[in-house]
Short mmCIF file of C-alpha atoms in Angstrom, two decimals:
data_model
loop_
_atom_site.label_atom_id
_atom_site.label_comp_id
_atom_site.label_asym_id
_atom_site.label_seq_id
_atom_site.Cartn_x
_atom_site.Cartn_y
_atom_site.Cartn_z
CA MET A 930 -12.62 15.78 -64.74
CA THR A 931 -9.64 13.30 -64.59
CA PHE A 932 -9.22 9.81 -66.15
CA ILE A 933 -9.81 7.69 -62.71
CA ALA A 934 -11.59 4.56 -62.76
CA ILE A 935 -13.01 6.23 -59.65
CA ALA A 936 -14.05 2.45 -58.99
CA LYS A 937 -12.18 0.01 -58.28
CA ILE A 938 -12.54 -3.71 -59.10
CA ARG A 939 -10.39 -7.21 -58.51
CA ALA A 940 -9.17 -8.74 -61.47
CA ILE A 941 -10.72 -12.42 -61.56
CA ASP A 942 -10.62 -14.69 -63.86
CA LEU A 943 -13.62 -17.18 -63.85
CA ASN A 944 -12.26 -19.77 -66.41
CA ARG A 945 -9.44 -20.64 -64.55
CA PRO A 946 -9.50 -24.51 -65.26
CA HIS A 947 -10.68 -27.02 -62.12
CA GLY A 948 -7.38 -29.67 -61.70
CA GLU A 949 -8.07 -33.23 -62.51
CA HIS A 950 -7.41 -34.47 -58.97
CA GLU A 951 -9.67 -31.70 -57.23
CA HIS A 952 -13.08 -32.86 -55.85
CA PRO A 953 -16.99 -31.24 -56.30
CA PRO A 954 -16.99 -28.72 -53.26
CA SER A 955 -19.27 -29.26 -50.44
CA LEU A 956 -20.11 -26.00 -50.25
CA ARG A 957 -22.65 -24.00 -47.95
CA TYR A 958 -23.07 -19.95 -46.70
CA GLY A 959 -22.10 -19.39 -43.22
CA ALA A 960 -20.13 -18.49 -40.76
CA ALA A 961 -16.57 -18.58 -41.42
CA GLY A 962 -15.57 -19.18 -38.51
CA GLU A 963 -17.94 -21.54 -38.08
CA HIS A 964 -16.20 -25.70 -37.82
CA GLY A 965 -19.57 -28.23 -38.31
CA HIS A 966 -17.92 -31.24 -38.88
CA GLY A 967 -15.34 -31.69 -35.84
CA GLU A 968 -11.40 -31.36 -36.75
CA ARG A 969 -11.53 -31.88 -40.62
CA GLN A 970 -9.96 -29.05 -42.63
CA ARG A 971 -12.70 -27.22 -44.48
CA TYR A 972 -11.95 -24.51 -47.27
CA THR A 973 -13.10 -20.66 -47.78
CA CYS A 974 -13.22 -17.67 -50.54
CA PRO A 975 -11.21 -15.15 -49.92
CA MET A 976 -13.39 -12.56 -51.67
CA HIS A 977 -16.11 -14.67 -49.86
CA PRO A 978 -16.13 -15.73 -46.28
CA GLU A 979 -19.48 -17.00 -46.14
CA VAL A 980 -18.91 -19.79 -48.63
CA ILE A 981 -17.11 -22.89 -46.82
CA SER A 982 -16.17 -25.94 -48.69
CA ASP A 983 -15.28 -29.81 -47.36
CA HIS A 984 -12.85 -29.81 -50.09
CA PRO A 985 -10.12 -27.69 -51.72
CA GLY A 986 -12.07 -26.32 -55.03
CA ASN A 987 -12.88 -22.97 -56.77
CA CYS A 988 -15.88 -20.78 -55.59
CA PRO A 989 -19.25 -20.59 -56.72
CA LYS A 990 -19.80 -17.13 -57.16
CA CYS A 991 -16.20 -16.14 -58.13
CA GLY A 992 -14.15 -18.71 -59.06
CA MET A 993 -11.26 -17.95 -57.13
CA LYS A 994 -8.99 -20.70 -55.88
CA LEU A 995 -10.46 -22.14 -51.87
CA VAL A 996 -8.10 -21.46 -49.01
CA PRO A 997 -8.03 -23.61 -46.07
CA LEU A 998 -10.11 -22.15 -43.04
CA LYS A 999 -8.40 -22.38 -40.09
CA GLU A 1000 -9.49 -21.32 -37.23
CA LYS A 1001 -6.91 -19.71 -33.96
CA LYS A 1002 -8.16 -19.57 -30.57
CA ARG A 1003 -5.60 -16.94 -29.74
CA ARG A 1004 -6.04 -13.09 -30.80
CA THR A 1005 -4.20 -12.75 -34.40
CA SER A 1006 -2.55 -9.51 -35.35
CA ASN A 1007 -5.62 -7.45 -36.86
CA VAL A 1008 -3.46 -7.32 -40.35
CA GLN A 1009 -3.48 -10.45 -42.39
CA ARG A 1010 -0.59 -11.19 -44.56
CA SER A 1011 -0.51 -12.46 -47.78
CA THR A 1012 1.99 -15.50 -48.53
CA SER A 1013 0.20 -16.16 -52.05
CA LYS A 1014 2.96 -15.80 -54.85
CA VAL A 1015 0.97 -14.69 -56.97
CA GLY A 1016 1.43 -11.84 -60.40
CA ALA A 1017 -2.10 -10.35 -59.86
CA ILE A 1018 -5.57 -11.40 -58.82
CA ASP A 1019 -6.59 -12.27 -62.25
CA PRO A 1020 -6.18 -15.82 -61.00
CA ASN A 1021 -5.49 -17.77 -63.87
CA ARG A 1022 -1.78 -18.98 -62.91
CA PRO A 1023 -2.08 -23.19 -62.61
CA ARG A 1024 -2.07 -24.46 -59.16
CA HIS A 1025 1.22 -26.20 -57.87
CA GLU A 1026 1.57 -29.15 -54.88
CA HIS A 1027 4.49 -26.97 -53.33
CA ASP A 1028 2.02 -23.71 -52.95
CA HIS A 1029 1.05 -23.28 -49.40
CA PRO A 1030 -2.78 -21.30 -49.25
CA PRO A 1031 -2.43 -18.63 -45.84
CA SER A 1032 -4.83 -19.86 -43.18
CA VAL A 1033 -7.89 -18.26 -42.59
CA ALA A 1034 -8.34 -16.14 -39.31
CA ALA A 1035 -12.16 -17.00 -38.31
CA ALA A 1036 -14.54 -14.11 -39.00
CA THR A 1037 -15.72 -12.34 -36.41
CA ASN A 1038 -19.13 -11.59 -37.00
CA GLY A 1039 -20.06 -14.76 -35.55
CA ALA A 1040 -23.68 -16.17 -37.33
CA ALA A 1041 -24.86 -16.45 -41.14
CA GLY A 1042 -27.21 -13.95 -41.10
CA ASP A 1043 -24.10 -10.77 -40.08
CA HIS A 1044 -22.67 -11.61 -43.50
CA GLU A 1045 -25.90 -10.01 -45.31
CA HIS A 1046 -23.27 -7.58 -47.05
CA GLU A 1047 -20.63 -9.46 -47.43
CA LYS A 1048 -22.78 -11.54 -50.39
CA MET A 1049 -22.98 -8.34 -51.96
CA HIS A 1050 -19.18 -7.39 -51.47
CA PRO A 1051 -15.68 -8.20 -50.91
CA PRO A 1052 -14.98 -8.39 -47.32
CA SER A 1053 -13.34 -6.10 -45.84
CA TYR A 1054 -10.47 -4.97 -43.26
CA ASP A 1055 -11.60 -7.07 -40.47
CA SER A 1056 -13.75 -10.08 -42.04
CA GLY A 1057 -11.27 -12.90 -41.82
CA ALA A 1058 -10.78 -13.19 -45.52
CA ALA A 1059 -6.90 -13.79 -46.59
CA GLY A 1060 -4.61 -14.27 -49.41
CA MET A 1061 -6.81 -10.58 -50.56
CA GLU A 1062 -5.75 -8.07 -48.02
CA MET A 1063 -8.69 -5.58 -49.57
CA HIS A 1064 -6.55 -2.56 -47.00
CA SER A 1065 -7.25 1.17 -47.59
CA THR A 1066 -3.70 2.76 -49.18
CA ILE A 1067 -3.90 5.10 -46.98
CA ASP A 1068 -4.97 3.78 -43.41
CA LEU A 1069 -4.62 -0.51 -43.69
CA ALA A 1070 -7.38 -0.22 -40.90
CA ASP A 1071 -9.92 0.51 -43.67
CA PRO A 1072 -11.72 -1.84 -46.23
CA MET A 1073 -10.89 -1.46 -49.40
CA SER A 1074 -14.04 -0.34 -50.84
CA ARG A 1075 -13.96 2.88 -48.15
CA GLU A 1076 -11.67 4.78 -49.31
CA GLY A 1077 -12.39 7.77 -51.51
CA SER A 1078 -10.58 10.73 -52.63
CA GLY A 1079 -7.31 11.92 -50.94
CA THR A 1080 -7.68 10.52 -47.36
CA SER A 1081 -11.90 10.83 -47.24
CA TRP A 1082 -14.54 8.38 -46.61
CA LEU A 1083 -17.02 6.68 -48.96
CA PRO A 1084 -19.24 4.03 -47.13
CA ASP A 1085 -18.17 1.03 -47.20
CA SER A 1086 -20.53 -1.51 -48.93
CA SER A 1087 -19.28 1.30 -52.00
CA PRO A 1088 -19.22 -0.51 -55.56
CA MET A 1089 -15.44 -0.18 -56.96
CA TYR A 1090 -14.10 -0.43 -59.73
CA GLY A 1091 -10.39 -0.79 -61.28
CA ARG A 1092 -8.15 -3.62 -61.63
CA MET A 1093 -5.80 -5.01 -59.46
CA PHE A 1094 -2.59 -6.55 -59.16
CA MET A 1095 -0.16 -8.48 -56.62
CA PHE A 1096 3.39 -8.88 -56.44
CA GLY A 1097 4.32 -11.10 -53.44
CA GLU A 1098 2.77 -9.22 -50.47
CA ASN A 1099 2.38 -5.29 -52.67
CA MET A 1100 -0.52 -4.34 -54.01
CA LEU A 1101 -1.62 -2.01 -57.03
CA MET A 1102 -5.09 -0.81 -58.05
CA LEU A 1103 -5.85 0.58 -61.40
CA HIS A 1104 -8.55 2.63 -61.96
CA GLY A 1105 -9.94 5.57 -64.49
CA ALA A 1106 -12.04 6.54 -66.91
CA ILE A 1107 -12.66 8.34 -70.11
CA PHE A 1108 -15.68 10.46 -71.81
CA PRO A 1109 -15.63 11.19 -75.30
CA ARG A 1110 -18.50 13.30 -76.23
CA TYR A 1111 -20.43 16.38 -78.00
CA THR A 1112 -21.84 18.63 -75.43
CA ASN A 1113 -24.03 21.87 -76.54
CA VAL A 1114 -24.90 24.76 -73.88
CA SER A 1115 -27.29 27.34 -75.05
CA THR A 1116 -27.61 30.56 -74.24
CA ARG A 1117 -25.87 34.04 -75.34
CA ARG A 1118 -22.75 32.01 -72.73
CA GLY A 1119 -23.39 28.71 -73.96
CA ASP A 1120 -20.99 27.30 -76.68
CA ASP A 1121 -20.96 23.26 -78.10
CA ARG A 1122 -17.69 21.66 -78.47
CA ILE A 1123 -16.12 17.52 -78.82
CA ASP A 1124 -14.47 16.48 -76.09
CA ALA A 1125 -13.26 14.01 -74.05
CA PRO A 1126 -13.04 14.46 -70.01
CA ASN A 1127 -10.50 11.40 -68.81
CA TRP A 1128 -8.70 10.74 -65.20
CA PHE A 1129 -6.75 7.20 -64.31
CA MET A 1130 -5.06 6.66 -61.23
CA GLY A 1131 -2.46 4.00 -59.37
CA MET A 1132 -2.59 2.73 -55.88
CA PHE A 1133 -0.17 1.08 -53.90
CA SER A 1134 0.60 -0.41 -51.06
CA HIS A 1135 3.15 -2.21 -49.28
CA PRO A 1136 3.28 -3.89 -45.84
CA LEU A 1137 5.95 -3.08 -43.26
CA GLY A 1138 5.12 -5.69 -40.72
CA ASP A 1139 2.36 -7.25 -39.34
CA SER A 1140 0.74 -3.35 -38.11
CA THR A 1141 2.76 -1.16 -40.51
CA GLN A 1142 2.05 -0.14 -44.11
CA PHE A 1143 3.42 2.09 -46.62
CA GLY A 1144 0.61 3.66 -49.68
CA SER A 1145 1.84 5.71 -52.62
CA ARG A 1146 -0.54 6.52 -55.60
CA LEU A 1147 -0.74 8.71 -58.59
CA MET A 1148 -3.14 10.08 -60.14
CA MET A 1149 -3.45 11.66 -64.07
CA SER A 1150 -5.51 13.36 -66.30
CA LEU A 1151 -5.38 14.35 -70.97
CA ASP A 1152 -7.74 17.07 -69.94
CA PRO A 1153 -4.70 20.03 -70.97
CA LEU A 1154 -5.55 18.61 -74.16
CA THR A 1155 -8.62 17.07 -74.53
CA GLU A 1156 -10.37 20.03 -72.48
CA THR A 1157 -7.36 22.90 -73.87
CA GLY A 1158 -7.05 25.69 -71.58
CA ARG A 1159 -10.20 27.35 -71.30
CA GLY A 1160 -12.07 23.86 -69.99
CA TYR A 1161 -15.59 23.05 -71.41
CA PRO A 1162 -18.59 24.72 -71.55
CA LEU A 1163 -21.11 24.09 -68.43
CA LEU A 1164 -23.51 26.72 -67.49
CA PHE A 1165 -22.93 29.27 -64.10
CA GLN A 1166 -19.23 27.62 -63.97
CA SER A 1167 -16.88 29.63 -62.22
CA GLY A 1168 -13.38 29.03 -61.03
CA GLU A 1169 -9.56 29.43 -61.85
CA SER A 1170 -8.81 31.92 -65.06
CA TRP A 1171 -7.39 31.32 -68.73
CA HIS A 1172 -5.16 34.36 -70.39
CA ASP A 1173 -5.17 36.43 -66.83
CA GLN A 1174 -9.01 36.52 -67.10
CA PRO A 1175 -10.93 34.32 -65.06
CA LEU A 1176 -13.15 31.75 -66.48
CA HIS A 1177 -17.11 32.57 -66.15
CA ASP A 1178 -19.94 29.85 -67.33
CA ARG A 1179 -16.82 26.97 -68.15
CA GLN A 1180 -15.04 24.22 -66.06
CA HIS A 1181 -11.06 24.56 -65.79
CA PRO A 1182 -9.29 21.66 -66.90
CA HIS A 1183 -7.28 19.66 -64.32
CA ASP A 1184 -3.71 19.28 -64.45
CA LEU A 1185 -1.11 16.61 -66.18
CA PHE A 1186 -0.59 15.19 -62.08
CA ASP A 1187 -3.43 15.48 -59.97
CA GLU A 1188 -2.21 13.58 -56.95
CA LEU A 1189 1.50 11.84 -56.23
CA SER A 1190 1.07 10.92 -52.40
CA LEU A 1191 3.08 8.89 -50.00
CA SER A 1192 1.53 7.55 -47.08
CA LEU A 1193 2.75 5.70 -43.64
CA SER A 1194 -0.26 3.97 -41.97
CA GLN A 1195 0.40 2.26 -37.91
CA LYS A 1196 -2.78 -0.11 -36.84
CA PHE A 1197 -2.33 -0.35 -32.65
CA GLU A 1198 -4.64 -2.51 -30.21
CA HIS A 1199 -8.09 -1.48 -29.05
CA ASP A 1200 -9.50 -0.20 -32.61
CA LEU A 1201 -7.16 2.76 -32.90
CA SER A 1202 -5.39 3.15 -36.19
CA ALA A 1203 -3.27 6.49 -37.71
CA TYR A 1204 -1.61 7.66 -40.45
CA ILE A 1205 0.09 10.51 -41.71
CA TYR A 1206 -0.10 11.10 -45.34
CA PHE A 1207 2.15 13.82 -47.39
CA GLY A 1208 1.05 15.19 -51.51
CA TYR A 1209 2.21 16.88 -54.00
CA PRO A 1210 -0.40 17.67 -55.54
CA GLY A 1211 -2.49 15.48 -52.97
CA GLU A 1212 -6.01 16.58 -51.05
CA PRO A 1213 -6.21 17.90 -47.86
CA ALA A 1214 -9.23 16.46 -45.16
CA LEU A 1215 -11.43 19.03 -46.27
CA GLY A 1216 -14.94 18.45 -48.72
CA PRO A 1217 -16.59 15.36 -49.18
CA PRO A 1218 -14.79 12.70 -51.23
CA THR A 1219 -14.49 14.72 -54.76
CA PHE A 1220 -17.40 14.29 -57.77
CA MET A 1221 -15.74 11.56 -59.87
CA HIS A 1222 -14.89 9.48 -56.99
CA ARG A 1223 -18.47 9.36 -55.89
CA PRO A 1224 -20.52 6.27 -57.02
CA SER A 1225 -23.14 8.68 -56.79
CA ALA A 1226 -21.53 11.21 -59.28
CA MET A 1227 -18.80 8.58 -61.28
CA ASP A 1228 -21.24 8.72 -64.77
CA ASP A 1229 -21.89 12.34 -64.99
CA PRO A 1230 -19.30 13.87 -67.22
CA ASP A 1231 -19.39 17.32 -65.69
CA ALA A 1232 -18.23 18.91 -62.67
CA PRO A 1233 -20.95 20.20 -59.96
CA LEU A 1234 -21.67 23.57 -59.79
CA GLY A 1235 -20.97 23.79 -56.27
CA HIS A 1236 -17.41 22.19 -57.19
CA HIS A 1237 -15.52 25.62 -55.38
CA TRP A 1238 -17.69 25.38 -53.18
CA GLN A 1239 -17.49 22.08 -52.08
CA ASP A 1240 -14.16 20.20 -52.98
CA SER A 1241 -12.17 21.86 -55.39
CA THR A 1242 -8.91 21.41 -53.10
CA HIS A 1243 -8.56 18.13 -54.92
CA VAL A 1244 -5.65 19.05 -56.53
CA THR A 1245 -3.69 21.14 -54.70
CA PHE A 1246 0.51 21.70 -54.36
CA GLY A 1247 1.52 20.46 -50.70
CA VAL A 1248 -0.50 19.08 -48.77
CA ALA A 1249 0.48 17.40 -45.36
CA THR A 1250 -2.22 15.41 -43.56
CA ALA A 1251 -2.12 13.51 -39.91
CA GLY A 1252 -4.95 11.65 -39.27
CA ILE A 1253 -6.33 9.30 -36.21
CA ALA A 1254 -9.61 6.63 -36.13
CA TRP A 1255 -11.44 4.16 -34.52
CA SER A 1256 -13.09 1.34 -35.61
CA ARG A 1257 -15.87 1.47 -32.84
CA PHE A 1258 -19.01 2.31 -33.61
CA GLY A 1259 -18.38 1.21 -37.12
CA GLY A 1260 -15.14 3.95 -37.71
CA ILE A 1261 -14.20 6.87 -36.70
CA LYS A 1262 -11.72 9.50 -37.56
CA VAL A 1263 -10.28 12.86 -36.92
CA GLU A 1264 -7.56 14.42 -39.03
CA GLY A 1265 -6.13 17.80 -40.09
CA SER A 1266 -3.76 19.89 -43.12
CA VAL A 1267 -1.94 22.18 -43.64
CA PHE A 1268 -1.42 22.69 -47.57
CA THR A 1269 -0.83 25.19 -50.12
CA GLY A 1270 -4.75 27.62 -50.31
CA ARG A 1271 -3.13 28.63 -54.09
CA GLU A 1272 -5.24 26.80 -56.91
CA PRO A 1273 -3.54 25.50 -59.94
CA ASP A 1274 -1.77 28.19 -61.63
CA GLU A 1275 -3.02 28.16 -65.79
CA ASP A 1276 0.17 26.15 -66.68
CA ARG A 1277 -1.32 22.46 -66.47
CA TYR A 1278 1.60 20.67 -67.16
CA ASP A 1279 4.11 21.85 -64.25
CA PHE A 1280 4.34 21.72 -60.39
CA ASP A 1281 3.45 25.01 -58.74
CA ARG A 1282 5.14 26.54 -55.34
CA PRO A 1283 3.92 24.52 -52.13
CA ARG A 1284 3.51 27.20 -49.31
CA PHE A 1285 1.51 25.86 -47.09
CA ASP A 1286 -0.02 28.47 -45.72
CA SER A 1287 -3.82 27.22 -45.28
CA PHE A 1288 -5.50 24.65 -43.06
CA SER A 1289 -8.18 22.70 -42.32
CA GLY A 1290 -9.99 19.89 -39.97
CA ARG A 1291 -12.15 16.84 -40.73
CA ILE A 1292 -15.02 14.47 -38.71
CA SER A 1293 -15.65 11.31 -40.59
CA TRP A 1294 -17.86 8.67 -39.09
CA ASN A 1295 -19.72 5.42 -40.93
CA PRO A 1296 -21.53 4.09 -38.51
CA THR A 1297 -23.33 2.05 -40.69
CA GLN A 1298 -21.39 0.08 -43.66
CA ASN A 1299 -24.19 2.18 -46.13
CA LEU A 1300 -24.03 5.77 -44.69
CA ALA A 1301 -20.87 7.85 -44.55
CA LEU A 1302 -21.03 11.24 -42.60
CA GLN A 1303 -18.14 14.21 -42.72
CA PHE A 1304 -18.14 17.30 -41.53
CA SER A 1305 -14.87 19.96 -42.74
CA HIS A 1306 -13.82 23.40 -42.10
CA GLY A 1307 -10.69 25.35 -43.52
CA TYR A 1308 -9.11 28.46 -43.65
CA ILE A 1309 -7.64 29.37 -47.91
CA LYS A 1310 -5.65 31.87 -48.30
CA SER A 1311 -5.34 33.63 -52.24
CA PRO A 1312 -7.20 30.22 -53.26
CA GLU A 1313 -7.31 32.30 -56.61
CA ALA A 1314 -4.12 33.73 -58.72
CA LEU A 1315 -6.00 36.72 -59.75
CA GLU A 1316 -7.17 37.63 -56.35
CA HIS A 1317 -4.00 38.36 -53.63
CA ASP A 1318 -5.88 38.98 -51.34
CA LEU A 1319 -8.57 37.31 -50.80
CA LYS A 1320 -8.93 34.27 -47.83
CA ARG A 1321 -11.42 32.37 -47.03
CA HIS A 1322 -13.05 30.08 -44.51
CA ARG A 1323 -14.88 27.06 -46.08
CA THR A 1324 -17.36 24.88 -44.22
CA THR A 1325 -19.15 21.33 -45.90
CA ALA A 1326 -21.12 18.68 -44.14
CA SER A 1327 -21.77 15.83 -46.58
CA VAL A 1328 -24.04 12.92 -46.19
CA ILE A 1329 -23.80 9.46 -48.40
CA TYR A 1330 -25.22 6.96 -48.80
CA ASN A 1331 -25.24 3.39 -51.24
CA LEU A 1332 -27.77 0.55 -51.16
CA PRO A 1333 -26.36 -3.09 -52.67
CA LEU A 1334 -29.51 -4.44 -54.41
CA GLY A 1335 -27.89 -7.69 -54.92
CA HIS A 1336 -25.87 -8.27 -57.67
CA ASP A 1337 -24.86 -6.57 -59.99
CA SER A 1338 -26.95 -3.46 -58.82
CA ASN A 1339 -26.63 -0.40 -56.48
CA TRP A 1340 -28.21 2.85 -55.81
CA SER A 1341 -26.42 5.52 -54.68
CA ASN A 1342 -26.93 9.03 -53.13
CA THR A 1343 -25.05 11.78 -51.92
CA PHE A 1344 -25.66 15.28 -50.37
CA VAL A 1345 -23.65 17.99 -49.90
CA TRP A 1346 -23.52 21.71 -47.82
CA GLY A 1347 -21.06 24.19 -48.68
CA GLN A 1348 -19.97 27.40 -47.40
CA ASN A 1349 -17.23 29.77 -48.65
CA HIS A 1350 -17.14 33.20 -46.30
CA ASP A 1351 -14.75 35.00 -48.77
CA THR A 1352 -13.41 38.91 -47.35
CA GLY A 1353 -14.95 41.59 -48.60
CA GLU A 1354 -18.27 39.47 -49.95
CA GLY A 1355 -19.55 37.50 -47.17
CA LYS A 1356 -21.54 34.13 -46.83
CA THR A 1357 -22.62 31.73 -49.91
CA GLN A 1358 -23.84 28.71 -49.92
CA SER A 1359 -23.92 25.67 -52.14
CA PHE A 1360 -26.57 22.50 -51.72
CA LEU A 1361 -26.31 19.45 -53.35
CA MET A 1362 -27.77 15.99 -53.91
CA GLU A 1363 -27.20 13.22 -56.43
CA SER A 1364 -28.97 9.55 -56.97
CA ASN A 1365 -27.59 6.65 -58.77
CA TYR A 1366 -28.97 3.51 -59.38
CA GLN A 1367 -27.06 0.64 -61.66
CA ARG A 1368 -28.90 -2.63 -62.45
CA GLY A 1369 -27.01 -4.28 -64.77
CA ARG A 1370 -25.79 -2.29 -67.99
CA ASP A 1371 -28.41 -0.20 -67.60
CA THR A 1372 -28.20 3.22 -65.14
CA VAL A 1373 -30.05 5.95 -64.13
CA TYR A 1374 -28.96 9.17 -62.22
CA LEU A 1375 -30.15 12.77 -61.43
CA ARG A 1376 -28.40 15.27 -59.97
CA TRP A 1377 -30.10 18.98 -58.02
CA GLU A 1378 -27.71 22.02 -57.03
CA ARG A 1379 -28.33 25.39 -55.75
CA VAL A 1380 -25.60 27.73 -55.76
CA GLU A 1381 -25.43 31.35 -54.63
CA LYS A 1382 -22.44 33.04 -56.97
CA SER A 1383 -21.93 36.42 -56.62
CA GLY A 1384 -21.60 38.63 -59.78
CA HIS A 1385 -17.94 39.10 -59.58
CA GLU A 1386 -17.74 35.26 -59.52
CA LEU A 1387 -20.19 35.36 -62.59
CA VAL A 1388 -17.88 38.14 -64.24
CA LEU A 1389 -20.86 40.95 -64.84
CA ASP A 1390 -20.53 44.34 -64.66
CA PRO A 1391 -19.89 46.98 -61.83
CA PRO A 1392 -22.94 47.74 -60.98
CA ASP A 1393 -24.12 43.71 -60.65
CA GLU A 1394 -20.53 42.55 -59.46
CA SER A 1395 -21.67 43.20 -55.50
CA ARG A 1396 -25.47 41.35 -56.09
CA ILE A 1397 -25.69 37.28 -54.85
CA PHE A 1398 -27.41 35.28 -57.86
CA PRO A 1399 -29.09 31.98 -56.56
CA VAL A 1400 -28.61 29.68 -59.47
CA SER A 1401 -29.47 25.95 -60.18
CA GLY A 1402 -28.82 23.16 -62.35
CA TYR A 1403 -31.23 19.49 -62.98
CA THR A 1404 -29.86 17.03 -64.97
CA ILE A 1405 -31.25 13.90 -65.75
CA GLY A 1406 -28.79 11.24 -67.41
CA TYR A 1407 -28.81 7.33 -68.72
CA VAL A 1408 -25.84 4.76 -69.79
CA ARG A 1409 -26.74 1.75 -71.94
CA ASP A 1410 -23.69 -0.32 -71.66
CA LEU A 1411 -22.58 -1.85 -74.76
CA SER A 1412 -19.99 -3.95 -72.75
CA HIS A 1413 -20.59 -5.24 -69.63
CA GLY A 1414 -18.67 -6.85 -66.98
CA ASN A 1415 -15.69 -7.99 -69.25
CA GLY A 1416 -12.72 -6.32 -67.74
CA LEU A 1417 -14.07 -3.21 -69.95
CA ASP A 1418 -17.57 -1.57 -69.52
CA ILE A 1419 -17.93 1.42 -72.66
CA GLY A 1420 -21.65 2.62 -72.29
CA LEU A 1421 -23.29 5.08 -73.90
CA GLY A 1422 -24.68 8.00 -72.19
CA THR A 1423 -26.75 10.72 -73.02
CA GLN A 1424 -27.77 13.61 -70.42
CA PHE A 1425 -29.93 17.07 -69.88
CA THR A 1426 -29.96 19.35 -68.21
CA ILE A 1427 -32.14 22.99 -67.64
CA SER A 1428 -30.54 25.34 -65.49
CA ASP A 1429 -32.68 28.03 -63.65
CA ARG A 1430 -31.31 32.01 -62.56
CA PRO A 1431 -33.30 34.80 -62.07
CA TYR A 1432 -34.40 37.71 -64.55
CA ARG A 1433 -31.60 40.10 -63.24
CA LEU A 1434 -29.38 37.49 -65.09
CA ASP A 1435 -31.02 37.70 -68.88
CA ARG A 1436 -28.84 40.75 -69.85
CA TYR A 1437 -26.28 38.39 -69.99
CA TYR A 1438 -27.32 34.44 -70.69
CA GLY A 1439 -30.72 36.27 -73.16
CA ASP A 1440 -34.46 35.59 -72.56
CA ASP A 1441 -33.67 31.92 -73.42
CA LEU A 1442 -34.17 28.99 -71.06
CA GLY A 1443 -30.84 27.66 -70.88
CA TYR A 1444 -30.57 23.98 -70.98
CA ALA A 1445 -27.27 21.44 -71.82
CA PHE A 1446 -27.21 18.31 -73.43
CA GLN A 1447 -24.80 15.62 -74.52
CA PHE A 1448 -24.13 12.53 -75.72
CA PHE A 1449 -21.13 10.60 -74.59
CA LEU A 1450 -19.30 6.94 -73.93
CA ARG A 1451 -18.09 6.03 -70.71
CA ILE A 1452 -15.33 4.41 -70.63
CA ARG A 1453 -14.06 2.56 -67.25
CA PRO A 1454 -12.96 -1.41 -65.65
CA SER A 1455 -15.70 -3.51 -64.64
CA LEU A 1456 -17.10 -3.76 -61.41
CA HIS A 1457 -15.57 -6.58 -59.20
CA SER A 1458 -18.40 -8.76 -58.77
CA HIS A 1459 -19.87 -9.12 -62.29
CA GLY A 1460 -19.91 -13.17 -63.01
CA ALA A 1461 -20.52 -13.70 -59.20
CA ARG A 1462 -23.92 -15.46 -58.98
CA GLU A 1463 -26.68 -14.10 -56.89
CA PRO A 1464 -26.22 -14.71 -53.31
CA GLY A 1465 -29.94 -16.71 -52.93
CA GLU A 1466 -29.54 -18.46 -57.06
CA HIS A 1467 -29.17 -21.84 -56.51
CA VAL A 1468 -25.73 -23.56 -56.66
CA ALA A 1469 -25.50 -27.50 -57.10
CA GLY A 1470 -24.11 -28.76 -54.06
CA LEU A 1471 -24.71 -25.90 -51.70
CA GLU A 1472 -26.40 -25.75 -48.72
CA LYS A 1473 -27.91 -22.38 -46.73
#
């Protein structure tokens, strides 16, 4: 896995003292563009535009400094550039009389009821919040919560874990996860070990004018140290090699460098934007958001069995992608990539030779803030180093549904279908369903998957190499956070998996039930909204 803290948050210090000169704010929830007191100056929260006050002060939800609310009569740029000179969005800095907070554009959603989503999540790109641009680093027209792995999309309501810093107009987001654990896998092909799958990531963006943005990302993993070359035990897993032998029943480690990318995006009029993306390594427009970036999978230390049918191209040494997006109908995007088909070699510390011999295309649609759909197809030339002549056509489709359930509670679900059409083997299918329910310190998650794998893929004897074997996995896990909402979430977790296989595989795996269990710590940054009050919680002086 990779230490990437999938998640993404803003660092907000709720303990910032109020200046003595401040008046207790009279607050109410409503549309950020409403004016109920004539021309009198009013104030709003950059994170929660539904909070409006007649006086300067702090947001009762997150503690951030309220900024002046100014309705603009004429059409303004879609990009609200920050003029605040802050060092980080842990807004613990003292106030200065000479600081002039940026004006806030009127919220486009209108009535207070339109902010139902925003009461639980940070404002999206066009919410009108100023001082803190929650833009994607790939496309400035997208909200940051939509940004998945590579150029993929998550639902806009997805929870974000991480820590965000602002340096003038420049944004830096840090996030990651690590899973120190003991894992035990049964059957003749099983194993047990102590390891620590991990990944971590930094994302940076810099505005180039009002409608252009430069972005860059760096993703790394210490898997080469914690997992070694063979990777970790995972029944029926396959893909890549070690010592010139194909790996089976093990998940390969990820490279030290998993993404080093640059992007340039442009916002046009009429709800249109476009971007270009180059990664060495990077991720092409093929498949759903990679498993460790999906809210439905972020608490599961293991990779899916269908990884090499669905999202295995997330570490590709040489990717160039161009995309165009419309913000109408929730958001529609069409994109295409040329990339290197060969998966990373056994040397996990180097940069492999770019080839740009493969291509892919993807259509993404977010019809609502809670839903993300994608369909993609790609041609992958010679993905495996041990099979130079292999040519693969991959087709995938996915549905991700995320439902915020109130303050510090979320339910995320994913369905993925992936098909590989390989030369000499034909078509094989994979199906995956994941669900993750989090409430406060407690998280329960599930995963079901079924994958058709050939005897060749599972490294069986020659008589069985050409046969197709459907294998399945049923996983349930639980995590209890020991440290929660104070900047770093440390959870104690356990997971149990039952594996199902055809009886013909008993000669390789034995007659016993296939199962795996593990105990782990899950360490990642906290969710940004921790410490905020629930939307319905009473606050003195607050009107609804």
